[in-house]
XYZ file of C-alpha atoms in Angstrom:
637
model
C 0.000 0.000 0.000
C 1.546 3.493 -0.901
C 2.127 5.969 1.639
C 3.301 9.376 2.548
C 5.103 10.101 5.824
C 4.515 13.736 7.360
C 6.576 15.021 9.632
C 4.528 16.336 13.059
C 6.211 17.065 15.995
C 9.694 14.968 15.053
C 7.996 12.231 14.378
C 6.380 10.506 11.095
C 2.571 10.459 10.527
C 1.100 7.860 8.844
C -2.790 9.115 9.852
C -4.655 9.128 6.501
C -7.134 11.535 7.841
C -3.756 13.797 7.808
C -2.828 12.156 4.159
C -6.381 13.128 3.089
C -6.422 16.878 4.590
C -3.036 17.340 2.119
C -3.623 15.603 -0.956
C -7.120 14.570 -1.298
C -7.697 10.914 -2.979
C -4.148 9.915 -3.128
C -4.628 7.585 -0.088
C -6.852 5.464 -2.072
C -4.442 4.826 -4.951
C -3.500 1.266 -4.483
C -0.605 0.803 -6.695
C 1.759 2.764 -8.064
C 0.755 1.537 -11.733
C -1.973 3.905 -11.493
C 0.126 6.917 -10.204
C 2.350 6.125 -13.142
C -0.595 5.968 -15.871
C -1.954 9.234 -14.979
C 1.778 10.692 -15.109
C 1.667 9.269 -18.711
C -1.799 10.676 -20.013
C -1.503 13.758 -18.083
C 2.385 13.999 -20.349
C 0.634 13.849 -23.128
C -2.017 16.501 -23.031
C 0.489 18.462 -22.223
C 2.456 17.997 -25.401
C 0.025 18.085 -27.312
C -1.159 21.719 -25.664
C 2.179 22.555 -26.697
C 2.157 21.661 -30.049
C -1.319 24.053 -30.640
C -0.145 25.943 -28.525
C 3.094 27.157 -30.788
C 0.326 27.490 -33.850
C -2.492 29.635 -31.883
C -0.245 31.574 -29.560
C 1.031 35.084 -30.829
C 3.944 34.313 -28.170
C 7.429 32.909 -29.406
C 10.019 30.197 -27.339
C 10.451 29.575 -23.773
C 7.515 32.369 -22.999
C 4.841 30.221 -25.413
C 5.995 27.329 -23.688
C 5.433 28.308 -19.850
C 2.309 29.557 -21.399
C 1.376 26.265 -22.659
C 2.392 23.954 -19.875
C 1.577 26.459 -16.892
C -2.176 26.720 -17.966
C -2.190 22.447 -18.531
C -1.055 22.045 -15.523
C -3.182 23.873 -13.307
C -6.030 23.036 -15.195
C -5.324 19.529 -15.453
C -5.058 19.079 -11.657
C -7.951 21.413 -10.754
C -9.923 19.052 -13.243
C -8.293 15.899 -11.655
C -9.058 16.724 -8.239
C -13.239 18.004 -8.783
C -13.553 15.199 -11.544
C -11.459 12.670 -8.728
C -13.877 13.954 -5.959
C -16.957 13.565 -8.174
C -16.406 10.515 -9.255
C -15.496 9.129 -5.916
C -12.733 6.738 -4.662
C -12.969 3.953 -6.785
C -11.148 2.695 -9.023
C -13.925 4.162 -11.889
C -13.458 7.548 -10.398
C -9.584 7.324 -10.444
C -9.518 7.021 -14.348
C -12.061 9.553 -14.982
C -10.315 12.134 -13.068
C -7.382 11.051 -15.321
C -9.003 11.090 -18.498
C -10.378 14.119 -17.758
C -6.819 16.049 -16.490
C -5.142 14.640 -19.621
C -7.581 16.171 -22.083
C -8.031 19.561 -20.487
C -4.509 20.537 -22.201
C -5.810 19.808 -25.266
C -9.216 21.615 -24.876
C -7.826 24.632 -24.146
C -5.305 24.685 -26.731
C -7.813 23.420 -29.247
C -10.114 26.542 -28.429
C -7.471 28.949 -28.746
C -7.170 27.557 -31.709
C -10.632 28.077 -32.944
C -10.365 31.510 -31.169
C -7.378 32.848 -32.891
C -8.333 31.053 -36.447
C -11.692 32.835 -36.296
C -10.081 35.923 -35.733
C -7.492 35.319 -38.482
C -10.373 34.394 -40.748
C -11.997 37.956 -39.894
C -9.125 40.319 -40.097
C -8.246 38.491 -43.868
C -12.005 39.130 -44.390
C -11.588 42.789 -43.808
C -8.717 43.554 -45.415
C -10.120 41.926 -48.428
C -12.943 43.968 -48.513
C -10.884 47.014 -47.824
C -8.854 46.333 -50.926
C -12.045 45.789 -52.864
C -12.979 49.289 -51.841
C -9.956 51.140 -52.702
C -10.993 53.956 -55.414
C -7.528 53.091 -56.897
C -6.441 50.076 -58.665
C -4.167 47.432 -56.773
C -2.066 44.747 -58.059
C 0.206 42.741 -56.017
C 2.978 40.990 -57.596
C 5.289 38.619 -55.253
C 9.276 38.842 -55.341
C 9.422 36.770 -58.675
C 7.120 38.990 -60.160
C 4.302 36.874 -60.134
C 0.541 38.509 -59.938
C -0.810 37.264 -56.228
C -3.549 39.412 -55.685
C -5.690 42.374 -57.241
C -9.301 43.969 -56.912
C -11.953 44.722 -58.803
C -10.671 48.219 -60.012
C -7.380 46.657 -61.324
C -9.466 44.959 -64.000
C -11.600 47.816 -64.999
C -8.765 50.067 -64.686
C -6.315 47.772 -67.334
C -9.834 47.208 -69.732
C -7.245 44.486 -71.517
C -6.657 42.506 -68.748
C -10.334 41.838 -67.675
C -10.667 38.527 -69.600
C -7.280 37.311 -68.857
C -5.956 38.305 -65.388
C -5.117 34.943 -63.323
C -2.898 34.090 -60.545
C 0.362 33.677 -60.855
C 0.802 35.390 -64.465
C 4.005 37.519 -64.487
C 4.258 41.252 -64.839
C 5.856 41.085 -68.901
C 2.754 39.139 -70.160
C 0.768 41.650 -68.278
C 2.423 44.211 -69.956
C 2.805 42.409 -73.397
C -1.007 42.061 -73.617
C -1.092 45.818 -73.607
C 1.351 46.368 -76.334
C 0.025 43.505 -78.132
C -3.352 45.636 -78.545
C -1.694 49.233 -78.703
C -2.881 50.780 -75.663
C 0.055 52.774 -74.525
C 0.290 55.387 -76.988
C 3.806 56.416 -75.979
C 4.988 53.213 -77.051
C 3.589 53.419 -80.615
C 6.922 52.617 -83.172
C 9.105 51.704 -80.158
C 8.171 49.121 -77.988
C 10.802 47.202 -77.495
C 12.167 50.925 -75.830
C 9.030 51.841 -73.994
C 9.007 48.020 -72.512
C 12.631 48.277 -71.581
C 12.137 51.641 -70.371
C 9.054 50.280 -68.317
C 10.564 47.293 -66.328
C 14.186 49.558 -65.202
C 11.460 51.989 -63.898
C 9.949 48.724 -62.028
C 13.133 47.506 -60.379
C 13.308 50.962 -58.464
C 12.101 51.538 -55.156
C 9.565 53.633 -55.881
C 8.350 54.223 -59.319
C 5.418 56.793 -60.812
C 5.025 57.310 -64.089
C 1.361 58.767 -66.183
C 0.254 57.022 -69.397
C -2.046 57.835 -71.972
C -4.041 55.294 -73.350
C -5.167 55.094 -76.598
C -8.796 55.400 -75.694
C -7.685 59.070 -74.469
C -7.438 57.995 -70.519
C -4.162 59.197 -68.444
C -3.300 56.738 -65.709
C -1.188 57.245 -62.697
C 0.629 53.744 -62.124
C 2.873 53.715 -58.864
C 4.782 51.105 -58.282
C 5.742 50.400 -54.190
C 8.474 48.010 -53.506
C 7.808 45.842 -50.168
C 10.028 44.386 -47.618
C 10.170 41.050 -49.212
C 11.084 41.997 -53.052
C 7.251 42.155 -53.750
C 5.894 44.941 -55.808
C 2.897 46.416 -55.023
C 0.954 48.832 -58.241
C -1.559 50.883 -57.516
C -3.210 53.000 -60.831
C -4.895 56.159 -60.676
C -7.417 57.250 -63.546
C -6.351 60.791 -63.729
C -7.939 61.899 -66.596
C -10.640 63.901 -64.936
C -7.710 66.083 -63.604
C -5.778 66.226 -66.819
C -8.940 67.689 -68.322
C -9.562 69.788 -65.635
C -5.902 71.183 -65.456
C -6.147 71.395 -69.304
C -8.952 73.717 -68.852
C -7.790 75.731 -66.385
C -4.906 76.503 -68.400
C -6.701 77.446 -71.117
C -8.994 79.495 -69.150
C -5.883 81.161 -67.104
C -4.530 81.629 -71.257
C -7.514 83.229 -72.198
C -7.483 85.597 -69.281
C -3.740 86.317 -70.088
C -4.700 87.054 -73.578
C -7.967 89.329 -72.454
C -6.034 91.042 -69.773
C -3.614 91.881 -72.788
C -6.283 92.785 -75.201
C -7.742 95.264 -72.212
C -4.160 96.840 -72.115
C -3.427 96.982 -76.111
C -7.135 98.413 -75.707
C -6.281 101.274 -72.706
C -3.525 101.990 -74.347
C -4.725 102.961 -78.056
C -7.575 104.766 -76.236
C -4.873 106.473 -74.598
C -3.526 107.441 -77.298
C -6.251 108.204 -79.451
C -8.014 110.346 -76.660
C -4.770 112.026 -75.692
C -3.895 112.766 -79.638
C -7.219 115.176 -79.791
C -6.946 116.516 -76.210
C -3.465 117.496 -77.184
C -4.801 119.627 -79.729
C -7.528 121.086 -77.753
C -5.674 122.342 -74.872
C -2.026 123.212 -76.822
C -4.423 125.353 -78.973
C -6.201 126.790 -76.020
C -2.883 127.674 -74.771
C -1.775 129.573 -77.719
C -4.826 131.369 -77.560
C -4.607 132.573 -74.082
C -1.223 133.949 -75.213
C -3.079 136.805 -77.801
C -5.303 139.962 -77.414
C -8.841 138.242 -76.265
C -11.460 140.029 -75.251
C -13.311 139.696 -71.957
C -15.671 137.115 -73.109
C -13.418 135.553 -75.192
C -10.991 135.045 -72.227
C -13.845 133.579 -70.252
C -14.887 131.184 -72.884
C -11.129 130.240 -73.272
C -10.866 129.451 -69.385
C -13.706 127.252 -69.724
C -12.520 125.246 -73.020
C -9.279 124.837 -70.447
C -11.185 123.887 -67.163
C -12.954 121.230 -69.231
C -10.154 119.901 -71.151
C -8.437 119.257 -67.459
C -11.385 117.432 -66.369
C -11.263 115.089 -68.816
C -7.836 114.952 -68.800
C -8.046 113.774 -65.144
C -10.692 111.313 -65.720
C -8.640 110.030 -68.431
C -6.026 109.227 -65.553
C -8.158 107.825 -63.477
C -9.705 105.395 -65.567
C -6.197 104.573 -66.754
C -4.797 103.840 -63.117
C -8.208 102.251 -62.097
C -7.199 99.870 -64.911
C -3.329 99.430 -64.293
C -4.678 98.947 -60.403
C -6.557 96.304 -61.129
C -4.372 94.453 -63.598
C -1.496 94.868 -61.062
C 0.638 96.779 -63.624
C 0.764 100.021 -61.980
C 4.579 100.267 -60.473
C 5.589 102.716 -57.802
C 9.000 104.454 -58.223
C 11.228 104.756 -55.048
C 13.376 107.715 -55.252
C 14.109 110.878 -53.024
C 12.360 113.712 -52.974
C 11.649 117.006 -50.593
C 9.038 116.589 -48.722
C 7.941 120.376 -48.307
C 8.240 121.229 -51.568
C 5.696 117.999 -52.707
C 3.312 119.356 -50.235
C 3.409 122.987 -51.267
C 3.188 122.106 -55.163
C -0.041 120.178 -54.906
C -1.498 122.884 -52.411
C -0.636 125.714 -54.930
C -2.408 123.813 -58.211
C -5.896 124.699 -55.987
C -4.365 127.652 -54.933
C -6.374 130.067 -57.447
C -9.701 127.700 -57.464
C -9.818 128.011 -53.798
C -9.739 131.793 -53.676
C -12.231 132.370 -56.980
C -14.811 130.731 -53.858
C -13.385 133.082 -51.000
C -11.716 129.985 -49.462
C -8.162 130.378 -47.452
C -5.699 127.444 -48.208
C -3.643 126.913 -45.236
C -0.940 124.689 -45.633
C 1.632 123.103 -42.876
C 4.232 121.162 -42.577
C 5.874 120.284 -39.472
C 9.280 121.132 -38.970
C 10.277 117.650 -37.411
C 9.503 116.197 -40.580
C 12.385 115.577 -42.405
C 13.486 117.216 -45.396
C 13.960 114.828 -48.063
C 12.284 111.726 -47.267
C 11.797 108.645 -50.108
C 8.798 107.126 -51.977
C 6.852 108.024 -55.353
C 6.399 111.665 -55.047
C 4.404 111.826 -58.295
C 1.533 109.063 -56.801
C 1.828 110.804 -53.234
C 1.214 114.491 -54.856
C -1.498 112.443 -57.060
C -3.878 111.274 -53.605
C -2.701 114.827 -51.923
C -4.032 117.159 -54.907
C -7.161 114.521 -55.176
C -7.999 115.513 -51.163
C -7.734 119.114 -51.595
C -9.255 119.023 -55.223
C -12.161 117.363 -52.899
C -12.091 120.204 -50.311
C -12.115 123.205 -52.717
C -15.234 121.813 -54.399
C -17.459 120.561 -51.613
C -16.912 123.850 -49.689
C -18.353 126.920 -49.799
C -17.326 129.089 -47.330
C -14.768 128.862 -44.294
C -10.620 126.823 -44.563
C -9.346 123.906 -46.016
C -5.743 122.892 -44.412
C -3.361 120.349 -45.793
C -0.818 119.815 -42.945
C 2.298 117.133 -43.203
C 3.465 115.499 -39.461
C 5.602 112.747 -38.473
C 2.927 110.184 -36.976
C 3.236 107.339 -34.527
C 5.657 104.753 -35.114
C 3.727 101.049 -36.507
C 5.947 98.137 -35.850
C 8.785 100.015 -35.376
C 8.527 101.918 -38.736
C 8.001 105.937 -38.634
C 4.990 107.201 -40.681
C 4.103 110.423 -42.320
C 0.189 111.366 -41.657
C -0.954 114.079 -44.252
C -4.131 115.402 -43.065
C -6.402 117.567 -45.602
C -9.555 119.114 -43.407
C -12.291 121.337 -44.603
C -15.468 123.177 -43.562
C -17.442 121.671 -46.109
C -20.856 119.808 -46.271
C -19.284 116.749 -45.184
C -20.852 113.513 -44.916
C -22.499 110.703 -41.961
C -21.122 107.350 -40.970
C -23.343 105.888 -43.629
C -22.076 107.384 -46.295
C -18.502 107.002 -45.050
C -17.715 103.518 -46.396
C -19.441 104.390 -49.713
C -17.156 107.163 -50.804
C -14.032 105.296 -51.012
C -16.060 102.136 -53.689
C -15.483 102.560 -57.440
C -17.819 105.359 -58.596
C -19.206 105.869 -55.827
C -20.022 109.434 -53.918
C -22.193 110.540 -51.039
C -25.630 109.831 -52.774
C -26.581 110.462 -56.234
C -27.754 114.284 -55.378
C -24.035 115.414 -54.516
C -23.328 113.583 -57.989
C -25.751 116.068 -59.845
C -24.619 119.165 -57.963
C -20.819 118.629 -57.870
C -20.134 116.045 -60.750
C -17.197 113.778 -60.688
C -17.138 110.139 -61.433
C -16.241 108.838 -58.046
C -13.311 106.760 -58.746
C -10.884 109.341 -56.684
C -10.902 108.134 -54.026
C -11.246 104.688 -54.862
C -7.545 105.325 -56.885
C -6.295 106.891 -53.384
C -6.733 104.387 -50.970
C -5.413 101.883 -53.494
C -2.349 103.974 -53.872
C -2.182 104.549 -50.215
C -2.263 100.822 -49.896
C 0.783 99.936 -52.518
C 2.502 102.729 -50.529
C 2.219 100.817 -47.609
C -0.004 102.871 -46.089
C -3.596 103.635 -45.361
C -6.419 106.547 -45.854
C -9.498 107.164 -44.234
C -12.369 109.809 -42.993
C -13.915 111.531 -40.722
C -16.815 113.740 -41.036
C -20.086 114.747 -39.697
C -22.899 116.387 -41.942
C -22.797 120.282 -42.102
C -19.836 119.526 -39.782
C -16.846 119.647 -42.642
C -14.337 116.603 -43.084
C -10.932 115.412 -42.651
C -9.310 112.455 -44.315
C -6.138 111.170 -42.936
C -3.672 109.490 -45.477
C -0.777 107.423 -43.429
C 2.166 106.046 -45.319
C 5.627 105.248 -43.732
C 8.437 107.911 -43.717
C 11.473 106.646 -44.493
C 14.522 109.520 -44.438
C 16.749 110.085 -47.402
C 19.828 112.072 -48.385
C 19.113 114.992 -51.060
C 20.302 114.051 -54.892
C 23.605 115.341 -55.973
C 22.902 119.302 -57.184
C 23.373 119.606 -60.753
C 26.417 121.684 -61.661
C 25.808 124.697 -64.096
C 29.048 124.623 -65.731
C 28.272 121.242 -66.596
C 25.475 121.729 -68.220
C 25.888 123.218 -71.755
C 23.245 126.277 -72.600
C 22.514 127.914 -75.628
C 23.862 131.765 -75.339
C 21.853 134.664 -74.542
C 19.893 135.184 -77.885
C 21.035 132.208 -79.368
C 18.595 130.200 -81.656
C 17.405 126.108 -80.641
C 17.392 124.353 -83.592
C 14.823 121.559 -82.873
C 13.981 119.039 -85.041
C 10.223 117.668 -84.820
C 8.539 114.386 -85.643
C 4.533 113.831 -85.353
C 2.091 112.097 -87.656
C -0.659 114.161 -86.736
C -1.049 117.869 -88.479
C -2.720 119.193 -85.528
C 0.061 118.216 -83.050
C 2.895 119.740 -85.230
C 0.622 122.956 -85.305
C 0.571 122.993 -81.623
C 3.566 122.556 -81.585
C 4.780 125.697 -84.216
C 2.366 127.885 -82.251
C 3.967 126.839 -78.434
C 7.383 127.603 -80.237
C 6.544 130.848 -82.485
C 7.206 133.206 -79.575
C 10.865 131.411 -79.191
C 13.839 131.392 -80.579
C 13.702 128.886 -82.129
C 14.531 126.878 -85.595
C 11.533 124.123 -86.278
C 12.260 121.267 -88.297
C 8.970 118.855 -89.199
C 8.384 115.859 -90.650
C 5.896 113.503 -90.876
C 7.722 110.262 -89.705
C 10.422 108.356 -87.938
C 12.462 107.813 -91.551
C 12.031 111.330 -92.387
C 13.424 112.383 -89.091
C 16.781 109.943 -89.183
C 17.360 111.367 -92.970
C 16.662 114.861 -91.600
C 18.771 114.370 -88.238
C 21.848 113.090 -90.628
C 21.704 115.677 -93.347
C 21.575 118.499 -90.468
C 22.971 119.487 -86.977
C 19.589 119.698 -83.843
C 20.329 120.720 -80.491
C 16.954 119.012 -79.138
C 14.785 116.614 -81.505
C 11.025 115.562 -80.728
C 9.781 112.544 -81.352
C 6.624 111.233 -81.629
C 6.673 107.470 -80.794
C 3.407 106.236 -82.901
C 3.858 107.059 -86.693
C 4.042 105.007 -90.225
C 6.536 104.072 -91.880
C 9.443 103.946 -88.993
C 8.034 104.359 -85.161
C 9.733 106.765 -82.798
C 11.276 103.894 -80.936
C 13.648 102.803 -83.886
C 13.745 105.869 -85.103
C 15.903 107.238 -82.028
C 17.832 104.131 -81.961
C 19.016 105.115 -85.969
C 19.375 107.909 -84.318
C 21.700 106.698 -81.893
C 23.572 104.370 -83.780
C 24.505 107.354 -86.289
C 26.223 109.518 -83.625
C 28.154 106.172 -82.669
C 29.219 105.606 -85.964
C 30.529 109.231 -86.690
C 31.648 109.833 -83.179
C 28.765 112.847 -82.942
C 27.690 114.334 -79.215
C 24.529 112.630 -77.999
C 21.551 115.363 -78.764
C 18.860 115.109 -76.388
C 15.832 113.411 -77.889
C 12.509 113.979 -75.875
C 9.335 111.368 -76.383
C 6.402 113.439 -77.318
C 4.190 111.270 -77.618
C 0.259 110.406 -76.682
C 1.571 107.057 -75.116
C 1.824 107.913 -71.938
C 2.181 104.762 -70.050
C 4.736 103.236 -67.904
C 5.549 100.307 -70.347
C 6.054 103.495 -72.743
C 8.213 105.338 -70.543
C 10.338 102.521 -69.931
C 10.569 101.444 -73.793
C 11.784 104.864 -74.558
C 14.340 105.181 -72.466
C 15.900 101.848 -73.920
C 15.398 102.936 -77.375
C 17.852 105.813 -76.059
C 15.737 108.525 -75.465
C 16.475 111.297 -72.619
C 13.196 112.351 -71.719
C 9.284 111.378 -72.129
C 6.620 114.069 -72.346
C 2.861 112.795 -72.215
C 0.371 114.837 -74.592
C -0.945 116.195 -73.418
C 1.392 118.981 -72.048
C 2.108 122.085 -70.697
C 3.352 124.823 -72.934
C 5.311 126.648 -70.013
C 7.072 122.815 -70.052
C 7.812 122.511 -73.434
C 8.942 126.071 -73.719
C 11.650 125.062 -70.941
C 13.037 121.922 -72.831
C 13.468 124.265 -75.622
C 15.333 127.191 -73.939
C 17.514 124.527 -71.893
C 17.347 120.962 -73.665
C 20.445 120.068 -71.604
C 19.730 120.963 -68.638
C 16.064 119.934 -68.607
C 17.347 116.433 -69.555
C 19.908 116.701 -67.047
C 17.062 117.322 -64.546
C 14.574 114.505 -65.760
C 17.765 112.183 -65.375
């Protein structure tokens, strides 16, 4: 009979009430055959817990394996010990408790099994189906290029293939069936290239390439290299977005080409409006210069006053238009401050006393002298304000007042204030006067006139300054708008030296040579000049001029820049490349011309030309190129 001694108190126990308290049922095995068979079958569950075990478990080595055997173990002798004390001490319940201990191993690895294949089962399910719903195209080819897997878009994608994709086909009959029907279009008379060309891209990394088809489809076709040599290709139908980039570009195109149009446009009505004006006001000019009679002069002043005011709205609807086509271009360049001020206070000078008004202007004397910017834009928004204030007020002061202002982010600014006692306006009416034709309300329209785009111009200008202008006003109360732009310092230009400059002596005659198209501007021209001393050449176009400038000796030549036959521009160059060629001084040649843009300017000047005048012009300005050409040029320099 087998037995256990227990120690208690120094002595061996043999008291199976004792035995039974420590191990329960192991008093009543009998043999040790039995002890031995349950050893045996209890071994083997455990192996073969540890053989599923190593399939089912995401654990690896000794880990899996302490897994395995820890969990058989304990439940194979909690399952021996119930089932042993179910089934009772006999020898029946002996090998059901065994039977039972040695199979519990293999339960639970055989449900972890089912477990973990279920859940394999379900993860493949959903990655399948996430493949299937990729928008793209998906081909995966294993490392010997062999196709292993590819949805539903792959086929519709590659119309060629839908018949004859199967597992296991290799990449070069994939792409053979395509050449073999002509699909790639870029392969057309070299496919043996194009295939070459094709698989080198393949053995990269990372490939992309777009092809067009030759039923007019572009496809993206990536090709992804994995960690195991496979290649995975996904292809993108891009065609949507080649059309749609192919229209935008055509629509941006078209733009370019209208925005050109509108310029070619601007700039002939420029020129055609300027051409006529030039005429009108040169000739009012001349006029004002003989014996007129009262009513006469008045007439004359008002053929001048209206030939400025649509000489100005010309301008404005010219830089509304370079504004909004970005081509309008601010100089930088040092100028003097007071003197900018002054000059576009004294243009509304007269106007402003004809109504009884005092002009006050001030400038403060902490302002610097010469500061730097576009003094011709600046003096354009400062005469606009004070144009503004002489006709919107009846009675009372209008001040235009320069001061340095606070500094904004560290930069100094220049606040030009221009105040009046006028009607002024309410808080409504505020926001309205600086939109495109826009004034107070349609009444001040009727009374005062104007076409509302001053302001407009102003604040834009004010805004490529870098700067800002606003209002304030109250009705019946007068106004005062507030332009802010940032004052930078600079150091006064170089004075020009009179000995340098060469003048014509005391009673000496100009000989000027003069080229213009149009009859009317020539005659301005000869009636500007008549009071001079001066020699007038004409002609009729740029050849006549060069034949005319080579035959004779000019001290100032005028040049229109739009005529037949030869254009001012290569005109001056002949011009130019004559006094190179005989070693002749450089005569000053002026642009006057009706094309009075900056794209004008700029073409003139590297044609050779000293000087552009805009028709059209002043005569007291044209009389002073003629008495001085040199040093006028020397001044426009």
């Amino acid at each position: 009979m087998f037995t256990c001694a227990v120690e208690t108190g120094g002595r061996q126990s043999r008291d199976p009430a004792i035995l039974n308290a420590v191990l329960p049922g192991l008093t009543t095995l009998h043999d040790l055959r039995s002890v031995v068979a349950v050893g045996v079958v209890c071994l083997i569950g455990f192996t073969v817990a540890l053989v599923l075990g190593r399939r089912v478990l995401p654990m690896r080595g000794r880990t899996r394996a302490a897994v395995v055997v820890a969990a058989g173990a304990l439940g194979g002798l909690v399952v021996w010990v119930v089932g042993f004390g179910a089934a009772g001490p006999g020898q029946a319940g002996l090998l059901a408790a065994m039977a039972i201990a040695a199979l519990f191993p293999a339960l639970v690895a055989a449900l972890l099994a089912a477990v973990n294949h279920w859940n394999d089962g379900r993860t493949l399910d959903q990655i399948r189906e996430a493949v299937e719903a990729m928008p793209d195209a998906m081909g995966f080819y294993d490392p010997g290029g062999r196709l292993v897997l590819w949805n539903a878009r792959y086929a519709e994608v590659n119309t060629e293939l839908v018949a004859k994709l199967t597992t296991g086909m290799r990449f070069e009959e994939v792409l053979q069936i395509g050449l073999d029907a002509g699909i790639y279009t870029d392969a057309i008379g070299r496919q043996a290239e194009w295939r070459a060309e094709r698989l080198a891209a393949r053995e990269q990394l990372s490939a992309t390439l777009e092809q067009h088809r030759d039923d007019g489809r572009w496809l993206r076709v990536q090709d992804r290299r994995t960690s195991n040599g496979g290649i995975v290709t996904l292809v993108t139908d891009i065609t949507d977005l080649r059309r749609d980039a192919r229209a935008l570009a055509e629509a941006r195109d078209a733009a370019e080409a209208a925005n050109a149009a509108k310029s070619l446009f601007l700039a002939n009505m420029s020129h055609e409006i300027r051409t006529p004006l030039n005429g009108v006001i040169g000739l009012a000019q001349a006029l004002g210069r003989t014996d007129l009679g009262p009513d006469q002069r008045e007439m004359l002043e008002l053929m001048q006053s209206s030939s400025r005011m649509l000489l100005t709205l010309l301008g404005d609807i010219l830089d509304l238009a370079r504004i909004e086509s970005g081509r309008l271009s601010l100089e930088d360049e040092p100028f003097e401050l007071k003197t900018a001020v002054r000059e576009a206070a004294d243009l509304y000078r007269a106007s402003a006393a004809a109504k009884g008004l005092a002009l006050v202007v001030d400038v403060c004397p902490e302002c610097p002298d010469w500061v730097a910017g576009d003094v011709v834009r600046l003096k354009q928004v400062m005469c606009n304000l004070v144009s503004n204030a002489v006709k919107f007020t009846e009675s009372g002061l209008i001040k235009l007042e320069a001061q340095c202002g606070p500094a904004v982010d560290g930069t100094p600014t220049l606040r030009i204030a221009v105040s009046d006692t006028g009607i002024g306006f309410g808080p409504e009416q505020r926001d309205r006067l600086f939109g495109r034709f826009e004034q107070a309300d349609g009444a001040i329209t009727r009374r005062y006139g104007g076409s509302g785009l001053g302001l407009s111009i102003c604040r834009q200008l004010a805004g490529m300054m870098g700067g800002a202008l606003d209002a304030e006003s109250e009705p019946g109360g007068g106004s005062t708008f507030l332009l802010t732009v940032p004052l930078r310092a600079a150091e006064a230009p170089a004075a020009i030296d009179p000995d340098v400059v060469a003048t014509p002596e005391a009673g000496a005659t100009v000989r000027v040579l003069l080229a213009d198209d149009h009859p009317t501007n020539r005659k301005v021209v000869e009636l500007i000049l008549g009071a001079a001393a001066v020699q007038l050449t004409s002609v009729e176009d740029g050849a006549e001029a060069v034949a005319a400038y080579c035959a004779g000796t000019f001290d100032l030549v005028l040049m229109d820049m739009q005529m037949p036959v030869m254009d001012g521009l290569t005109a001056t160059r002949a011009i130019r490349e004559f006094e190179c060629e005989n070693d002749r001084p450089l005569t000053p040649i002026v642009m006057l011309t009706a094309n009075a843009l900056p794209e004008h300017v700029a073409a003139a000047r590297a044609a050779g030309a000293d000087k552009h005048l805009a028709k059209p012009f002043e005569a007291a300005e044209l009389l002073a190129l003629v008495t001085s050409p040199d040093r006028a040029v020397a001044q426009a320099a």
